[in-house]
Amino acid sequence: AQKITQTQPGMFVQEKEAVTLDCTYDTSDPSYGLFWYKQPSSGEMIFLIYQGSYDQQNATEGRYSLNFQKARKSANLVISASQLGDSAMYFCAMRERSTGNQFYFGTGTSLTVIP
Amino acid sequence: EAGVTQFPSHSVIEKGQTVTLRCDPISGHDNLYWYRRVMGKEIKFLLHFVKESKQDESGMPNNRFLAERTGGTYSTLKVQPAELEDSGVYFCASSQAVGRVSYGYTFGSGTRLTVV
């Protein structure tokens, strides 16, 4: 079974608008971490934001915030005030304490920001 | 500090040939990981080195794939002989610490392998 599900292969957003990229996860481990990575056309994977399973508040990093709904097992990424440079692939990922250092990734969402 | 460096950035080879991918982790990072993304699918774990030892190679698809990390510095991933389904982007990542789920990696830019 897929541990990370990203159901949006492609998304479009108008510049300066906000956009939400969906991510649901599947784990029975009470201790886990959720990550979002950005992959621009240059190829490198850039870490954006992290949410721990025991964190009480949603994580925020500048224009990025993570809408963490633990009961629904969702960890959506919200990008506010989109910029042209936000156009990229976005990957949701998870690490579990029980499975050590391995990351589980989703299939990614391609975001295009329209001027 | 230099990031994780991967060579080559692109490789196109014929089915049956051999290809070797290289990864230079961040200096001082004992942990090195290989991942692969086949087009349209999720990025999947291949293996994890701690220094020169293979800590976890559960994601290696078959014995055509051989990973090494001599001396605990750079790592190579050899595919021999390459098959069409090996096409994809191979990512390397490194980290200094392990054990906590909050620890992330630093990824390289990947090697795009195309087998024709």
XYZ file of N, CA and C in Angstrom:
693
model
N 0.843 -1.191 0.000
C 0.000 0.000 0.000
C 0.877 1.238 0.000
N 0.409 2.244 -0.711
C 1.162 3.478 -0.817
C 1.152 4.181 0.533
N 2.319 4.618 0.994
C 2.378 5.320 2.271
C 2.096 6.811 2.109
N 2.433 7.366 0.961
C 2.187 8.776 0.701
C 1.396 8.888 -0.598
N 0.324 9.626 -0.560
C -0.517 9.802 -1.744
C -0.651 11.274 -2.074
N -0.267 11.615 -3.290
C -0.483 12.963 -3.802
C -1.390 12.805 -5.017
N -2.585 13.304 -4.923
C -3.605 13.038 -5.941
C -3.633 14.071 -7.056
N -2.823 15.097 -6.966
C -2.836 16.167 -7.960
C -1.564 16.097 -8.808
N -1.622 15.499 -9.978
C -0.422 15.437 -10.809
C 0.045 16.825 -11.247
N -0.917 17.716 -11.507
C -0.565 19.060 -11.946
C -1.533 20.083 -11.376
N -0.975 21.243 -11.049
C -1.793 22.337 -10.512
C -1.355 23.647 -11.162
N -2.315 24.545 -11.331
C -2.026 25.884 -11.827
C -2.517 26.899 -10.793
N -1.766 27.964 -10.656
C -2.186 29.024 -9.733
C -1.777 30.371 -10.328
N -2.606 31.350 -10.097
C -2.294 32.697 -10.555
C -1.251 33.302 -9.607
N -0.336 34.037 -10.193
C 0.660 34.727 -9.389
C -0.035 35.548 -8.298
N 0.544 35.523 -7.106
C 0.093 36.240 -5.919
C -1.085 35.560 -5.201
N -1.622 34.514 -5.810
C -2.683 33.784 -5.137
C -2.075 32.681 -4.259
N -2.909 32.123 -3.374
C -2.485 30.999 -2.550
C -2.879 29.690 -3.224
N -2.130 28.638 -2.937
C -2.430 27.328 -3.512
C -2.179 26.255 -2.456
N -3.000 25.214 -2.483
C -2.850 24.091 -1.563
C -2.529 22.829 -2.346
N -1.454 22.183 -1.948
C -1.057 20.913 -2.552
C -1.380 19.801 -1.559
N -2.121 18.818 -2.032
C -2.636 17.795 -1.132
C -1.648 16.656 -0.892
N -1.709 16.129 0.319
C -0.895 14.970 0.670
C -1.609 14.197 1.768
N -1.824 12.920 1.541
C -2.306 12.059 2.611
C -1.281 10.968 2.843
N -1.257 10.443 4.046
C -0.248 9.459 4.404
C -0.882 8.297 5.149
N -0.140 7.224 5.209
C -0.643 6.016 5.855
C 0.460 5.440 6.728
N 0.223 5.390 8.010
C 1.175 4.790 8.941
C 0.457 4.387 10.211
N 0.983 3.350 10.847
C 0.468 2.948 12.153
C 1.466 3.312 13.258
N 2.582 3.876 12.847
C 3.598 4.290 13.808
C 3.163 5.620 14.428
N 3.138 5.732 15.748
C 2.731 6.995 16.363
C 3.775 8.096 16.212
N 5.011 7.698 15.908
C 6.088 8.677 15.782
C 6.550 8.748 14.334
N 6.293 9.862 13.711
C 6.679 10.024 12.313
C 6.876 11.500 12.014
N 7.521 11.759 10.907
C 7.734 13.131 10.464
C 7.293 13.282 9.022
N 6.754 14.426 8.715
C 6.270 14.704 7.368
C 7.068 15.872 6.785
N 7.447 15.735 5.549
C 8.309 16.710 4.897
C 7.714 17.094 3.550
N 8.023 18.301 3.121
C 7.752 18.711 1.749
C 9.067 19.164 1.121
N 9.261 18.686 -0.111
C 10.424 19.076 -0.890
C 9.967 19.704 -2.199
N 10.772 20.649 -2.676
C 10.527 21.298 -3.961
C 11.628 20.891 -4.927
N 11.240 20.547 -6.133
C 12.236 20.208 -7.145
C 12.039 21.103 -8.360
N 12.827 22.167 -8.475
C 12.724 23.012 -9.671
C 13.308 22.299 -10.879
N 13.232 22.958 -12.015
C 13.694 22.322 -13.265
C 15.182 22.004 -13.229
N 15.922 22.668 -12.372
C 17.360 22.402 -12.261
C 17.640 21.040 -11.622
N 16.658 20.454 -10.973
C 16.791 19.078 -10.497
C 17.013 18.871 -9.017
N 17.594 19.846 -8.332
C 17.889 19.585 -6.918
C 16.610 19.523 -6.093
N 16.655 18.760 -5.044
C 15.529 18.622 -4.124
C 15.770 19.581 -2.962
N 14.851 20.506 -2.803
C 15.011 21.547 -1.789
C 14.023 21.313 -0.657
N 14.527 21.204 0.551
C 13.662 21.015 1.708
C 12.874 22.292 1.964
N 11.562 22.142 2.198
C 10.708 23.294 2.449
C 10.243 23.378 3.889
N 9.685 22.270 4.399
C 8.997 22.371 5.684
C 8.856 20.988 6.292
N 8.814 20.958 7.621
C 8.722 19.706 8.372
C 7.626 19.812 9.437
N 6.921 18.682 9.604
C 5.905 18.584 10.661
C 6.087 17.267 11.393
N 6.232 17.310 12.703
C 6.339 16.099 13.491
C 4.969 15.627 13.947
N 4.850 14.324 14.141
C 3.539 13.771 14.491
C 3.045 14.250 15.845
N 3.956 14.648 16.704
C 3.552 15.095 18.035
C 3.448 16.615 18.138
N 3.750 17.281 17.037
C 3.677 18.752 17.069
C 2.224 19.197 17.187
N 2.006 20.118 18.108
C 0.642 20.588 18.366
C 0.203 21.636 17.360
N 1.162 22.372 16.849
C 0.816 23.454 15.928
C 1.274 23.127 14.519
N 0.583 23.688 13.564
C 0.981 23.521 12.173
C 2.300 24.245 11.919
N 3.158 23.594 11.142
C 4.454 24.192 10.827
C 4.299 25.329 9.822
N 5.137 26.335 9.974
C 5.166 27.429 9.000
C 6.616 27.802 8.739
N 6.912 28.126 7.484
C 8.240 28.579 7.072
C 8.041 29.641 6.000
N 8.014 30.887 6.408
C 7.827 31.962 5.443
C 6.477 31.849 4.754
N 6.504 31.730 3.436
C 5.238 31.630 2.681
C 4.663 30.219 2.668
N 5.395 29.268 3.268
C 4.935 27.880 3.294
C 4.320 27.566 4.647
N 3.204 26.889 4.619
C 2.627 26.363 5.843
C 2.098 24.970 5.567
N 2.065 24.180 6.607
C 1.620 22.802 6.472
C 0.321 22.664 7.245
N -0.735 22.304 6.565
C -2.038 22.095 7.186
C -2.104 20.631 7.634
N -1.769 20.414 8.897
C -1.638 19.064 9.443
C -2.944 18.666 10.122
N -3.602 17.654 9.557
C -4.828 17.134 10.151
C -4.573 15.668 10.462
N -4.181 15.442 11.708
C -3.690 14.130 12.108
C -4.765 13.059 11.995
N -5.965 13.355 12.406
C -7.030 12.351 12.381
C -7.355 11.933 10.948
N -7.216 12.857 10.041
C -7.490 12.558 8.635
C -6.251 12.087 7.899
N -5.117 12.097 8.599
C -3.829 11.714 8.014
C -3.559 12.508 6.743
N -3.688 13.801 6.898
C -3.355 14.653 5.760
C -2.352 15.720 6.176
N -1.524 16.122 5.238
C -0.452 17.087 5.498
C -0.303 17.969 4.265
N -1.284 18.788 4.043
C -1.296 19.602 2.831
C -0.351 20.789 2.957
N 0.306 21.102 1.862
C 1.207 22.261 1.803
C 0.438 23.447 1.245
N 0.510 24.547 1.955
C -0.112 25.788 1.500
C 0.996 26.779 1.157
N 0.958 27.268 -0.071
C 1.904 28.305 -0.497
C 1.102 29.590 -0.662
N 1.467 30.588 0.082
C 0.742 31.860 -0.008
C 1.474 32.793 -0.967
N 0.734 33.709 -1.542
C 1.312 34.729 -2.428
C 2.271 34.112 -3.432
N 1.751 33.230 -4.275
C 2.586 32.485 -5.218
C 3.441 33.410 -6.080
N 4.645 32.926 -6.356
C 5.581 33.645 -7.213
C 5.951 32.765 -8.396
N 6.411 33.403 -9.473
C 6.771 32.626 -10.672
C 7.826 31.571 -10.340
N 8.708 31.877 -9.403
C 9.755 30.941 -9.003
C 9.249 29.741 -8.227
N 7.984 29.752 -7.892
C 7.410 28.590 -7.195
C 7.060 27.469 -8.163
N 7.107 27.738 -9.448
C 6.815 26.692 -10.439
C 7.855 25.589 -10.312
N 7.399 24.382 -10.012
C 8.306 23.261 -9.738
C 7.478 22.024 -9.436
N 8.181 20.905 -9.247
C 7.559 19.699 -8.700
C 7.648 19.764 -7.185
N 6.602 19.307 -6.524
C 6.571 19.295 -5.070
C 6.290 17.872 -4.597
N 7.141 17.415 -3.696
C 7.017 16.061 -3.173
C 6.728 16.094 -1.684
N 5.764 15.304 -1.297
C 5.466 15.065 0.109
C 6.208 13.790 0.514
N 6.732 13.764 1.722
C 7.506 12.601 2.149
C 7.303 12.355 3.646
N 7.570 11.135 4.059
C 7.384 10.752 5.457
C 8.523 9.862 5.915
N 8.900 10.029 7.167
C 9.793 9.089 7.831
C 9.071 8.571 9.061
N 9.258 7.280 9.334
C 8.672 6.666 10.508
C 9.788 6.227 11.444
N 9.540 6.311 12.727
C 10.542 5.840 13.671
C 10.800 4.347 13.490
N 9.737 3.596 13.215
C 9.855 2.135 13.143
C 10.640 1.663 11.934
N 10.680 2.459 10.872
C 11.378 2.016 9.660
C 12.678 2.768 9.439
N 13.135 3.437 10.460
C 14.470 4.016 10.441
C 14.617 5.204 9.530
N 15.644 5.149 8.695
C 16.043 6.345 7.983
C 15.423 6.502 6.605
N 14.619 5.552 6.226
C 14.061 5.587 4.890
C 12.961 6.628 4.776
N 12.993 7.386 3.680
C 11.911 8.298 3.343
C 10.934 7.585 2.428
N 9.656 7.867 2.623
C 8.628 7.439 1.672
C 8.114 8.698 0.988
N 8.100 8.663 -0.330
C 7.689 9.829 -1.107
C 6.382 9.573 -1.839
N 5.699 10.663 -2.148
C 4.576 10.588 -3.057
C 5.041 10.737 -4.492
N 4.100 10.731 -5.409
C 4.416 10.824 -6.835
C 4.667 12.248 -7.298
N 4.386 13.196 -6.425
C 4.689 14.582 -6.745
C 3.532 15.320 -7.399
N 3.557 16.639 -7.248
C 2.596 17.537 -7.903
C 3.386 18.603 -8.649
N 3.069 18.772 -9.919
C 3.727 19.796 -10.717
C 2.933 21.088 -10.617
N 3.529 22.103 -10.045
C 2.857 23.389 -9.875
C 3.362 24.380 -10.910
N 2.425 25.011 -11.586
C 2.758 26.075 -12.535
C 2.106 27.365 -12.073
N 2.924 28.389 -11.906
C 2.414 29.704 -11.508
C 2.264 30.547 -12.763
N 1.072 31.060 -12.968
C 0.744 31.824 -14.180
C 0.845 33.316 -13.894
N 1.558 34.044 -14.745
C 1.695 35.489 -14.488
C 0.370 36.229 -14.692
N 29.565 25.672 2.340
C 29.784 24.217 2.294
C 29.216 23.687 0.988
N 29.984 22.830 0.316
C 29.508 22.244 -0.928
C 28.373 21.298 -0.608
N 27.411 21.217 -1.554
C 26.280 20.325 -1.361
C 26.601 18.925 -1.809
N 25.564 18.130 -1.981
C 25.710 16.783 -2.508
C 25.839 16.886 -4.020
N 26.868 16.279 -4.549
C 27.161 16.387 -5.972
C 27.013 15.036 -6.648
N 26.341 15.043 -7.770
C 26.152 13.801 -8.509
C 26.680 13.946 -9.930
N 27.304 12.873 -10.394
C 27.830 12.819 -11.755
C 27.391 11.524 -12.429
N 27.107 11.504 -13.720
C 26.844 12.695 -14.522
C 25.446 13.228 -14.231
N 25.096 14.331 -14.803
C 23.741 14.839 -14.615
C 22.770 14.104 -15.539
N 23.271 13.717 -16.691
C 22.466 12.948 -17.634
C 23.316 11.825 -18.217
N 22.656 10.699 -18.504
C 23.346 9.601 -19.168
C 22.357 8.861 -20.054
N 22.751 8.677 -21.297
C 21.936 7.893 -22.231
C 22.774 6.707 -22.677
N 22.276 5.512 -22.416
C 23.025 4.307 -22.778
C 22.090 3.327 -23.453
N 22.706 2.367 -24.139
C 21.913 1.337 -24.797
C 21.656 0.186 -23.824
N 20.553 -0.460 -24.048
C 20.227 -1.649 -23.264
C 21.392 -2.633 -23.334
N 21.747 -3.172 -22.176
C 22.835 -4.133 -22.122
C 24.173 -3.529 -21.729
N 24.263 -2.200 -21.821
C 25.517 -1.543 -21.443
C 25.582 -1.352 -19.929
N 26.730 -0.887 -19.511
C 26.969 -0.628 -18.096
C 27.057 0.870 -17.849
N 26.500 1.307 -16.748
C 26.606 2.715 -16.384
C 26.955 2.813 -14.898
N 27.798 3.765 -14.587
C 28.179 4.004 -13.198
C 27.839 5.431 -12.820
N 27.050 5.568 -11.789
C 26.675 6.873 -11.272
C 27.503 7.154 -10.027
N 27.832 8.407 -9.856
C 28.663 8.757 -8.714
C 27.981 9.810 -7.855
N 28.208 9.713 -6.560
C 27.669 10.686 -5.618
C 28.751 11.095 -4.634
N 28.952 12.388 -4.499
C 29.850 12.930 -3.482
C 28.997 13.598 -2.402
N 28.956 13.034 -1.223
C 28.117 13.619 -0.173
C 28.760 14.865 0.412
N 28.049 15.501 1.286
C 28.613 16.625 2.023
C 29.719 16.083 2.933
N 30.813 16.779 2.960
C 31.951 16.336 3.757
C 31.548 16.167 5.220
N 31.898 14.998 5.764
C 31.585 14.733 7.167
C 30.264 14.010 7.388
N 29.481 13.882 6.319
C 28.222 13.153 6.449
C 28.492 11.655 6.328
N 28.243 10.937 7.418
C 28.482 9.495 7.408
C 27.391 8.737 6.642
N 26.199 9.333 6.591
C 25.058 8.636 5.997
C 24.845 9.062 4.556
N 24.745 8.080 3.704
C 24.540 8.339 2.281
C 23.429 7.430 1.789
N 22.552 7.995 0.998
C 21.365 7.280 0.539
C 21.265 7.383 -0.974
N 20.719 6.342 -1.574
C 20.346 6.376 -2.987
C 18.846 6.159 -3.104
N 18.232 6.978 -3.965
C 16.825 6.876 -4.283
C 16.666 6.904 -5.802
N 15.507 6.445 -6.261
C 15.257 6.446 -7.702
C 13.817 6.864 -7.962
N 13.642 7.647 -9.002
C 12.283 7.986 -9.447
C 12.126 7.556 -10.886
N 11.270 6.564 -11.077
C 10.880 6.174 -12.418
C 9.780 7.132 -12.854
N 9.790 7.506 -14.119
C 8.887 8.548 -14.623
C 7.444 8.334 -14.176
N 6.880 9.386 -13.576
C 5.484 9.365 -13.182
C 5.193 8.634 -11.890
N 6.219 8.047 -11.309
C 5.981 7.292 -10.079
C 6.679 7.973 -8.907
N 6.491 7.388 -7.736
C 7.082 8.007 -6.563
C 8.579 7.754 -6.504
N 9.249 8.578 -5.735
C 10.677 8.390 -5.492
C 10.813 7.249 -4.498
N 11.627 6.269 -4.869
C 11.746 5.087 -4.017
C 13.151 4.900 -3.475
N 13.221 4.470 -2.258
C 14.472 4.193 -1.560
C 15.174 3.012 -2.201
N 16.490 3.133 -2.370
C 17.295 2.028 -2.857
C 18.158 1.465 -1.738
N 19.028 2.301 -1.187
C 19.857 1.810 -0.081
C 20.454 2.941 0.725
N 21.017 2.550 1.858
C 21.570 3.474 2.841
C 22.932 2.965 3.296
N 23.928 3.835 3.174
C 25.258 3.554 3.705
C 25.468 4.323 5.010
N 26.133 3.672 5.941
C 26.716 4.382 7.063
C 28.220 4.202 6.932
N 28.886 5.282 6.671
C 30.299 5.233 6.277
C 30.407 4.269 5.100
N 31.255 3.251 5.191
C 31.416 2.371 4.028
C 30.508 1.142 4.075
N 29.719 1.021 5.138
C 28.885 -0.175 5.302
C 27.466 0.047 4.811
N 26.917 -0.991 4.205
C 25.521 -0.939 3.773
C 24.629 -1.205 4.971
N 23.903 -0.190 5.385
C 23.020 -0.319 6.535
C 21.695 -0.966 6.146
N 21.230 -0.610 4.956
C 19.926 -1.090 4.488
C 19.942 -1.066 2.973
N 19.836 -2.214 2.364
C 19.788 -2.260 0.894
C 18.504 -2.929 0.439
N 17.475 -2.798 1.231
C 16.210 -3.470 0.952
C 15.508 -2.955 -0.306
N 15.877 -1.774 -0.754
C 15.211 -1.207 -1.917
C 15.898 -1.484 -3.242
N 17.028 -2.153 -3.208
C 17.741 -2.452 -4.452
C 16.887 -3.410 -5.284
N 16.616 -3.070 -6.540
C 15.634 -3.840 -7.314
C 16.089 -5.249 -7.687
N 17.371 -5.413 -7.979
C 17.866 -6.737 -8.360
C 19.392 -6.712 -8.370
N 19.980 -7.854 -8.713
C 21.444 -7.943 -8.613
C 22.167 -7.298 -9.787
N 21.446 -6.628 -10.652
C 22.126 -5.833 -11.686
C 22.618 -4.497 -11.123
N 22.188 -4.195 -9.936
C 22.563 -2.941 -9.285
C 23.599 -3.229 -8.212
N 24.709 -2.497 -8.271
C 25.761 -2.666 -7.274
C 26.179 -1.301 -6.771
N 26.074 -1.108 -5.472
C 26.474 0.165 -4.865
C 27.690 -0.053 -3.986
N 28.594 0.906 -4.038
C 29.790 0.840 -3.218
C 30.084 2.209 -2.626
N 30.783 2.167 -1.516
C 31.218 3.418 -0.889
C 32.555 3.142 -0.208
N 33.545 3.042 -1.020
C 34.880 2.731 -0.531
C 35.426 3.885 0.293
N 35.930 3.576 1.468
C 36.524 4.612 2.303
C 35.519 5.520 2.964
N 34.254 5.248 2.758
C 33.230 6.047 3.426
C 33.092 7.455 2.904
N 33.600 7.703 1.694
C 33.458 9.051 1.146
C 32.422 9.034 0.037
N 32.886 9.079 -1.221
C 31.912 9.094 -2.305
C 31.351 7.691 -2.531
N 30.253 7.623 -3.239
C 29.609 6.351 -3.530
C 29.383 6.224 -5.032
N 29.392 4.992 -5.493
C 29.042 4.713 -6.888
C 27.878 3.729 -6.924
N 27.071 3.877 -7.928
C 25.972 2.952 -8.185
C 26.118 2.478 -9.622
N 26.391 1.202 -9.768
C 26.620 0.635 -11.089
C 25.410 -0.197 -11.495
N 25.013 -0.020 -12.722
C 23.925 -0.817 -13.284
C 24.521 -1.626 -14.440
N 24.458 -2.964 -14.306
C 25.103 -3.827 -15.288
C 24.416 -5.177 -15.370
N 23.846 -5.537 -16.504
C 23.600 -4.709 -17.683
C 22.322 -3.898 -17.527
N 22.310 -2.745 -18.110
C 21.141 -1.867 -17.985
C 19.970 -2.387 -18.816
N 18.766 -2.242 -18.266
C 17.538 -2.603 -18.955
C 16.681 -1.340 -19.129
N 15.707 -1.429 -20.020
C 14.870 -0.260 -20.314
C 14.186 0.280 -19.059
N 13.760 -0.633 -18.181
C 13.015 -0.201 -16.994
C 13.885 0.474 -15.946
N 15.194 0.513 -16.193
C 16.090 1.200 -15.264
C 16.094 2.705 -15.506
N 15.480 3.142 -16.566
C 15.429 4.577 -16.864
C 14.722 5.317 -15.739
N 15.267 6.465 -15.392
C 14.682 7.268 -14.332
C 15.687 8.263 -13.812
N 15.340 8.905 -12.736
C 16.259 9.847 -12.093
C 16.747 9.224 -10.798
N 18.049 9.166 -10.652
C 18.668 8.575 -9.473
C 19.171 9.700 -8.579
N 18.635 9.721 -7.368
C 19.014 10.761 -6.416
C 19.925 10.184 -5.349
N 20.859 10.995 -4.954
C 21.704 10.677 -3.819
C 21.417 11.724 -2.741
N 21.532 11.328 -1.500
C 21.337 12.261 -0.389
C 22.310 11.892 0.717
N 22.610 12.862 1.555
C 23.462 12.560 2.698
C 22.937 13.269 3.930
N 23.296 12.724 5.077
C 22.923 13.358 6.338
C 23.985 13.058 7.376
N 24.045 13.930 8.354
C 25.050 13.755 9.398
C 24.514 12.878 10.518
N 23.266 13.107 10.864
C 22.706 12.432 12.030
C 21.560 11.534 11.614
N 21.327 10.539 12.390
C 20.186 9.665 12.148
C 19.482 9.437 13.470
N 18.384 8.733 13.412
C 17.737 8.310 14.644
C 16.476 9.070 14.978
N 16.380 10.308 14.559
C 15.165 11.056 14.848
C 14.413 11.316 13.552
N 13.108 11.201 13.612
C 12.322 11.355 12.385
C 12.401 12.764 11.836
N 12.828 13.716 12.658
C 12.882 15.101 12.195
C 14.110 15.388 11.351
N 15.059 14.467 11.361
C 16.273 14.735 10.597
C 16.019 14.556 9.112
N 16.333 15.594 8.364
C 16.164 15.504 6.928
C 17.485 15.209 6.254
N 17.445 15.121 4.977
C 18.636 14.889 4.179
C 18.956 16.143 3.378
N 20.149 16.131 2.793
C 20.462 17.060 1.718
C 20.574 16.238 0.450
N 19.777 16.589 -0.525
C 19.750 15.831 -1.763
C 20.667 16.453 -2.803
N 21.118 15.600 -3.701
C 21.798 16.074 -4.897
C 20.768 16.381 -5.977
N 21.276 16.816 -7.114
C 20.391 17.190 -8.222
C 19.949 16.005 -9.054
N 20.507 14.857 -8.784
C 20.072 13.662 -9.484
C 20.819 13.401 -10.777
N 20.809 12.150 -11.169
C 21.311 11.735 -12.492
C 20.136 11.184 -13.271
N 19.881 11.782 -14.421
C 18.793 11.288 -15.269
C 19.365 10.219 -16.188
N 18.943 8.989 -15.983
C 19.422 7.863 -16.791
C 18.344 7.460 -17.787
N 18.752 7.392 -19.028
C 17.852 6.932 -20.082
C 18.481 5.723 -20.748
N 17.768 4.610 -20.728
C 18.232 3.394 -21.387
C 17.397 3.205 -22.650
N 18.099 3.112 -23.782
C 17.372 3.009 -25.066
C 17.652 1.678 -25.745
